[in-house]
Amino acid sequence: MDILCPICAEPVDNDELHSYAKEIQSTYRAVAADYRQRGCKAIGMNHTTNSSSAVAANARVVYDILGDDMDGAMAEFADGTNTFD
Ligand SMILES: [Zn+2]
């Protein structure tokens, strides 16, 4: 399932965070925490240029509310509606 970058709104498969954690010998939890702050940059990617600030802002709200519940965040993004409005 995809998660959204809180900076540029680029969708990233959650598996990327697991892979990156393994790559840098860190934990998924640590990488996910970093990702919620820095998005793409936290997993060695660059932010996309065709970003949607509205979608990114929504992603930040989701992460703010759900904290380290990445499964919940994924469900929220997959749902496609923002229930926090
Ligand atoms: Zn990004």
Short mmCIF file of N, CA, C and O and ligand atoms in Angstrom, two decimals:
data_model
loop_
_atom_site.label_atom_id
_atom_site.label_comp_id
_atom_site.label_asym_id
_atom_site.label_seq_id
_atom_site.Cartn_x
_atom_site.Cartn_y
_atom_site.Cartn_z
N MET A 1 0.85 -1.20 0.00
CA MET A 1 0.00 0.00 0.00
C MET A 1 0.88 1.25 0.00
O MET A 1 1.99 1.25 0.53
N ASP A 2 0.36 2.28 -0.60
CA ASP A 2 1.13 3.52 -0.73
C ASP A 2 0.93 4.45 0.46
O ASP A 2 -0.14 4.53 1.05
N ILE A 3 2.01 5.15 0.74
CA ILE A 3 1.95 6.26 1.68
C ILE A 3 2.32 7.51 0.89
O ILE A 3 2.89 7.39 -0.19
N LEU A 4 1.96 8.65 1.41
CA LEU A 4 2.21 9.89 0.66
C LEU A 4 3.26 10.75 1.35
O LEU A 4 3.24 10.91 2.57
N CYS A 5 4.14 11.30 0.52
CA CYS A 5 5.16 12.20 1.04
C CYS A 5 4.48 13.45 1.63
O CYS A 5 3.63 14.05 0.98
N PRO A 6 4.85 13.82 2.85
CA PRO A 6 4.23 14.99 3.48
C PRO A 6 4.75 16.32 2.91
O PRO A 6 4.23 17.38 3.25
N ILE A 7 5.75 16.25 2.06
CA ILE A 7 6.31 17.47 1.47
C ILE A 7 5.82 17.67 0.04
O ILE A 7 5.40 18.75 -0.34
N CYS A 8 5.87 16.60 -0.77
CA CYS A 8 5.53 16.76 -2.20
C CYS A 8 4.35 15.89 -2.62
O CYS A 8 3.93 15.95 -3.78
N ALA A 9 3.84 15.06 -1.72
CA ALA A 9 2.66 14.22 -1.99
C ALA A 9 2.94 13.04 -2.92
O ALA A 9 2.00 12.38 -3.36
N GLU A 10 4.20 12.76 -3.23
CA GLU A 10 4.53 11.62 -4.07
C GLU A 10 4.14 10.32 -3.36
O GLU A 10 4.50 10.13 -2.20
N PRO A 11 3.38 9.44 -4.03
CA PRO A 11 3.06 8.16 -3.40
C PRO A 11 4.28 7.23 -3.40
O PRO A 11 5.00 7.16 -4.39
N VAL A 12 4.50 6.57 -2.29
CA VAL A 12 5.62 5.64 -2.15
C VAL A 12 5.07 4.36 -1.53
O VAL A 12 4.28 4.42 -0.59
N ASP A 13 5.49 3.23 -2.06
CA ASP A 13 5.04 1.96 -1.47
C ASP A 13 5.66 1.81 -0.10
O ASP A 13 6.85 2.06 0.09
N ASN A 14 4.86 1.42 0.85
CA ASN A 14 5.34 1.24 2.22
C ASN A 14 6.52 0.27 2.29
O ASN A 14 7.37 0.39 3.17
N ASP A 15 6.57 -0.66 1.34
CA ASP A 15 7.67 -1.62 1.31
C ASP A 15 9.02 -0.93 1.12
O ASP A 15 10.06 -1.44 1.54
N GLU A 16 8.98 0.24 0.46
CA GLU A 16 10.22 1.00 0.25
C GLU A 16 10.86 1.37 1.59
O GLU A 16 12.08 1.41 1.72
N LEU A 17 10.02 1.67 2.57
CA LEU A 17 10.54 2.05 3.89
C LEU A 17 11.21 0.85 4.56
O LEU A 17 12.24 0.98 5.20
N HIS A 18 10.59 -0.32 4.38
CA HIS A 18 11.18 -1.55 4.93
C HIS A 18 12.53 -1.83 4.27
O HIS A 18 13.51 -2.14 4.93
N SER A 19 12.55 -1.71 2.93
CA SER A 19 13.78 -1.96 2.18
C SER A 19 14.87 -0.99 2.58
O SER A 19 16.03 -1.36 2.78
N TYR A 20 14.49 0.29 2.69
CA TYR A 20 15.48 1.31 3.03
C TYR A 20 16.03 1.10 4.44
O TYR A 20 17.22 1.26 4.69
N ALA A 21 15.14 0.73 5.35
CA ALA A 21 15.58 0.46 6.73
C ALA A 21 16.63 -0.64 6.75
O ALA A 21 17.65 -0.55 7.44
N LYS A 22 16.38 -1.68 5.94
CA LYS A 22 17.32 -2.80 5.85
C LYS A 22 18.64 -2.32 5.26
O LYS A 22 19.73 -2.64 5.74
N GLU A 23 18.52 -1.49 4.20
CA GLU A 23 19.68 -0.98 3.49
C GLU A 23 20.60 -0.16 4.40
O GLU A 23 21.83 -0.27 4.33
N ILE A 24 20.02 0.66 5.24
CA ILE A 24 20.84 1.52 6.11
C ILE A 24 21.00 0.91 7.50
O ILE A 24 21.45 1.57 8.43
N GLN A 25 20.59 -0.34 7.63
CA GLN A 25 20.68 -1.06 8.90
C GLN A 25 20.01 -0.30 10.04
O GLN A 25 20.55 -0.13 11.13
N SER A 26 18.83 0.19 9.72
CA SER A 26 18.01 0.88 10.72
C SER A 26 16.74 0.06 10.93
O SER A 26 16.66 -1.10 10.50
N THR A 27 15.76 0.65 11.57
CA THR A 27 14.50 -0.05 11.77
C THR A 27 13.40 0.65 10.97
O THR A 27 13.50 1.84 10.67
N TYR A 28 12.37 -0.12 10.63
CA TYR A 28 11.23 0.46 9.93
C TYR A 28 10.67 1.62 10.73
O TYR A 28 10.34 2.67 10.18
N ARG A 29 10.57 1.43 12.03
CA ARG A 29 10.00 2.45 12.91
C ARG A 29 10.77 3.78 12.81
O ARG A 29 10.17 4.84 12.73
N ALA A 30 12.10 3.68 12.82
CA ALA A 30 12.94 4.88 12.74
C ALA A 30 12.82 5.55 11.37
O ALA A 30 12.71 6.78 11.28
N VAL A 31 12.82 4.73 10.32
CA VAL A 31 12.70 5.28 8.97
C VAL A 31 11.32 5.91 8.79
O VAL A 31 11.20 7.00 8.21
N ALA A 32 10.29 5.27 9.29
CA ALA A 32 8.93 5.81 9.16
C ALA A 32 8.81 7.15 9.89
O ALA A 32 8.17 8.08 9.39
N ALA A 33 9.43 7.25 11.06
CA ALA A 33 9.38 8.51 11.82
C ALA A 33 10.06 9.62 11.03
O ALA A 33 9.56 10.75 10.96
N ASP A 34 11.20 9.30 10.42
CA ASP A 34 11.93 10.26 9.62
C ASP A 34 11.10 10.63 8.37
O ASP A 34 11.02 11.80 7.98
N TYR A 35 10.47 9.61 7.78
CA TYR A 35 9.66 9.84 6.58
C TYR A 35 8.50 10.79 6.85
O TYR A 35 8.17 11.63 6.03
N ARG A 36 7.91 10.66 8.02
CA ARG A 36 6.77 11.53 8.35
C ARG A 36 7.21 12.99 8.45
O ARG A 36 6.40 13.89 8.30
N GLN A 37 8.50 13.21 8.71
CA GLN A 37 9.02 14.58 8.78
C GLN A 37 9.56 15.06 7.44
O GLN A 37 9.25 16.16 7.01
N ARG A 38 10.38 14.23 6.80
CA ARG A 38 11.10 14.67 5.61
C ARG A 38 10.63 14.03 4.32
O ARG A 38 11.13 14.37 3.24
N GLY A 39 9.70 13.11 4.40
CA GLY A 39 9.17 12.48 3.19
C GLY A 39 10.24 11.77 2.37
O GLY A 39 11.11 11.09 2.94
N CYS A 40 10.19 11.97 1.06
CA CYS A 40 11.09 11.30 0.11
C CYS A 40 12.55 11.32 0.55
O CYS A 40 13.26 10.33 0.40
N LYS A 41 13.00 12.45 1.07
CA LYS A 41 14.40 12.61 1.45
C LYS A 41 14.83 11.58 2.50
O LYS A 41 16.00 11.20 2.57
N ALA A 42 13.88 11.15 3.30
CA ALA A 42 14.17 10.20 4.37
C ALA A 42 14.50 8.81 3.85
O ALA A 42 15.06 7.98 4.56
N ILE A 43 14.11 8.55 2.58
CA ILE A 43 14.39 7.23 2.01
C ILE A 43 15.28 7.36 0.78
O ILE A 43 15.24 6.54 -0.13
N GLY A 44 16.08 8.43 0.73
CA GLY A 44 17.08 8.58 -0.31
C GLY A 44 16.53 8.98 -1.66
O GLY A 44 17.20 8.81 -2.67
N MET A 45 15.32 9.52 -1.69
CA MET A 45 14.74 9.97 -2.95
C MET A 45 14.63 11.49 -2.95
O MET A 45 14.69 12.13 -1.91
N ASN A 46 14.42 12.05 -4.15
CA ASN A 46 14.18 13.48 -4.26
C ASN A 46 12.68 13.73 -4.34
O ASN A 46 11.93 12.89 -4.85
N HIS A 47 12.27 14.88 -3.86
CA HIS A 47 10.85 15.23 -3.97
C HIS A 47 10.50 15.45 -5.43
O HIS A 47 11.31 15.96 -6.21
N THR A 48 9.30 15.07 -5.79
CA THR A 48 8.84 15.28 -7.15
C THR A 48 8.51 16.76 -7.34
O THR A 48 8.21 17.47 -6.38
N THR A 49 8.60 17.20 -8.58
CA THR A 49 8.36 18.62 -8.83
C THR A 49 6.90 18.92 -9.11
O THR A 49 6.45 20.04 -8.92
N ASN A 50 6.17 17.91 -9.59
CA ASN A 50 4.75 18.15 -9.85
C ASN A 50 3.92 17.82 -8.61
O ASN A 50 3.03 16.99 -8.62
N SER A 51 4.27 18.51 -7.55
CA SER A 51 3.64 18.20 -6.27
C SER A 51 2.30 18.88 -6.12
O SER A 51 2.02 19.89 -6.76
N SER A 52 1.49 18.32 -5.27
CA SER A 52 0.22 18.94 -4.92
C SER A 52 0.30 19.37 -3.47
O SER A 52 0.36 18.54 -2.57
N SER A 53 0.35 20.67 -3.25
CA SER A 53 0.48 21.15 -1.87
C SER A 53 -0.73 20.79 -1.02
O SER A 53 -0.62 20.55 0.18
N ALA A 54 -1.91 20.70 -1.65
CA ALA A 54 -3.11 20.35 -0.90
C ALA A 54 -3.04 18.90 -0.42
O ALA A 54 -3.38 18.60 0.73
N VAL A 55 -2.59 18.02 -1.30
CA VAL A 55 -2.48 16.61 -0.93
C VAL A 55 -1.39 16.43 0.12
O VAL A 55 -1.56 15.68 1.08
N ALA A 56 -0.28 17.15 -0.04
CA ALA A 56 0.81 17.06 0.94
C ALA A 56 0.35 17.57 2.30
O ALA A 56 0.66 16.97 3.33
N ALA A 57 -0.41 18.64 2.29
CA ALA A 57 -0.92 19.20 3.55
C ALA A 57 -1.84 18.20 4.23
O ALA A 57 -1.79 18.02 5.45
N ASN A 58 -2.64 17.53 3.43
CA ASN A 58 -3.53 16.50 3.96
C ASN A 58 -2.73 15.34 4.55
O ASN A 58 -3.06 14.83 5.63
N ALA A 59 -1.65 14.96 3.87
CA ALA A 59 -0.80 13.89 4.36
C ALA A 59 -0.20 14.27 5.72
O ALA A 59 -0.14 13.44 6.64
N ARG A 60 0.21 15.51 5.84
CA ARG A 60 0.79 15.97 7.12
C ARG A 60 -0.24 15.90 8.24
O ARG A 60 0.09 15.52 9.37
N VAL A 61 -1.49 16.23 7.92
CA VAL A 61 -2.55 16.15 8.92
C VAL A 61 -2.75 14.70 9.37
O VAL A 61 -2.87 14.41 10.56
N VAL A 62 -2.76 13.81 8.38
CA VAL A 62 -2.94 12.38 8.69
C VAL A 62 -1.81 11.89 9.60
O VAL A 62 -2.05 11.23 10.61
N TYR A 63 -0.57 12.24 9.26
CA TYR A 63 0.56 11.81 10.09
C TYR A 63 0.51 12.44 11.48
O TYR A 63 0.82 11.80 12.48
N ASP A 64 0.10 13.71 11.54
CA ASP A 64 -0.02 14.39 12.84
C ASP A 64 -1.00 13.67 13.74
O ASP A 64 -0.76 13.48 14.93
N ILE A 65 -2.12 13.29 13.16
CA ILE A 65 -3.18 12.68 13.96
C ILE A 65 -2.88 11.23 14.32
O ILE A 65 -3.09 10.80 15.45
N LEU A 66 -2.34 10.48 13.36
CA LEU A 66 -2.14 9.05 13.57
C LEU A 66 -0.79 8.69 14.18
O LEU A 66 -0.58 7.56 14.60
N GLY A 67 0.13 9.66 14.24
CA GLY A 67 1.43 9.39 14.84
C GLY A 67 2.15 8.27 14.14
O GLY A 67 2.29 8.30 12.93
N ASP A 68 2.58 7.25 14.89
CA ASP A 68 3.36 6.17 14.26
C ASP A 68 2.48 5.05 13.70
O ASP A 68 2.99 4.00 13.34
N ASP A 69 1.19 5.30 13.59
CA ASP A 69 0.28 4.30 13.02
C ASP A 69 0.31 4.40 11.49
O ASP A 69 -0.59 4.97 10.88
N MET A 70 1.34 3.82 10.88
CA MET A 70 1.48 3.91 9.42
C MET A 70 0.40 3.09 8.72
O MET A 70 -0.03 3.43 7.62
N ASP A 71 -0.05 2.00 9.33
CA ASP A 71 -1.13 1.21 8.74
C ASP A 71 -2.39 2.05 8.64
O ASP A 71 -3.11 2.02 7.65
N GLY A 72 -2.64 2.80 9.70
CA GLY A 72 -3.81 3.68 9.71
C GLY A 72 -3.69 4.75 8.64
O GLY A 72 -4.66 5.10 7.97
N ALA A 73 -2.46 5.29 8.49
CA ALA A 73 -2.23 6.33 7.48
C ALA A 73 -2.46 5.76 6.09
O ALA A 73 -3.11 6.38 5.25
N MET A 74 -1.96 4.54 5.85
CA MET A 74 -2.15 3.90 4.55
C MET A 74 -3.62 3.70 4.25
O MET A 74 -4.08 3.93 3.13
N ALA A 75 -4.35 3.26 5.25
CA ALA A 75 -5.78 3.05 5.07
C ALA A 75 -6.47 4.36 4.73
O ALA A 75 -7.35 4.42 3.87
N GLU A 76 -6.03 5.40 5.39
CA GLU A 76 -6.60 6.73 5.15
C GLU A 76 -6.32 7.20 3.72
O GLU A 76 -7.21 7.69 3.03
N PHE A 77 -5.09 7.00 3.26
CA PHE A 77 -4.73 7.41 1.90
C PHE A 77 -5.44 6.55 0.87
O PHE A 77 -5.88 7.05 -0.17
N ALA A 78 -5.54 5.25 1.14
CA ALA A 78 -6.20 4.34 0.21
C ALA A 78 -7.67 4.66 0.06
O ALA A 78 -8.25 4.51 -1.00
N ASP A 79 -8.26 5.13 1.15
CA ASP A 79 -9.67 5.49 1.18
C ASP A 79 -9.94 6.65 0.22
O ASP A 79 -11.00 6.76 -0.36
N GLY A 80 -8.95 7.52 0.07
CA GLY A 80 -9.07 8.63 -0.87
C GLY A 80 -9.92 9.79 -0.39
O GLY A 80 -10.09 10.77 -1.08
N THR A 81 -10.43 9.67 0.80
CA THR A 81 -11.20 10.79 1.35
C THR A 81 -10.54 11.24 2.64
O THR A 81 -9.96 10.44 3.36
N ASN A 82 -10.65 12.49 2.91
CA ASN A 82 -10.06 13.02 4.13
C ASN A 82 -11.13 13.16 5.19
O ASN A 82 -11.92 14.09 5.19
N THR A 83 -11.12 12.22 6.11
CA THR A 83 -12.14 12.25 7.15
C THR A 83 -11.81 13.22 8.27
O THR A 83 -12.56 13.37 9.20
N PHE A 84 -10.64 13.88 8.15
CA PHE A 84 -10.24 14.81 9.20
C PHE A 84 -10.64 16.25 8.88
O PHE A 84 -10.29 17.16 9.61
N ASP A 85 -11.34 16.44 7.75
CA ASP A 85 -11.73 17.82 7.40
C ASP A 85 -12.67 18.40 8.45
O ASP A 85 -13.52 17.71 8.96
ZN ZN B 1 8.51 14.12 -1.45
#
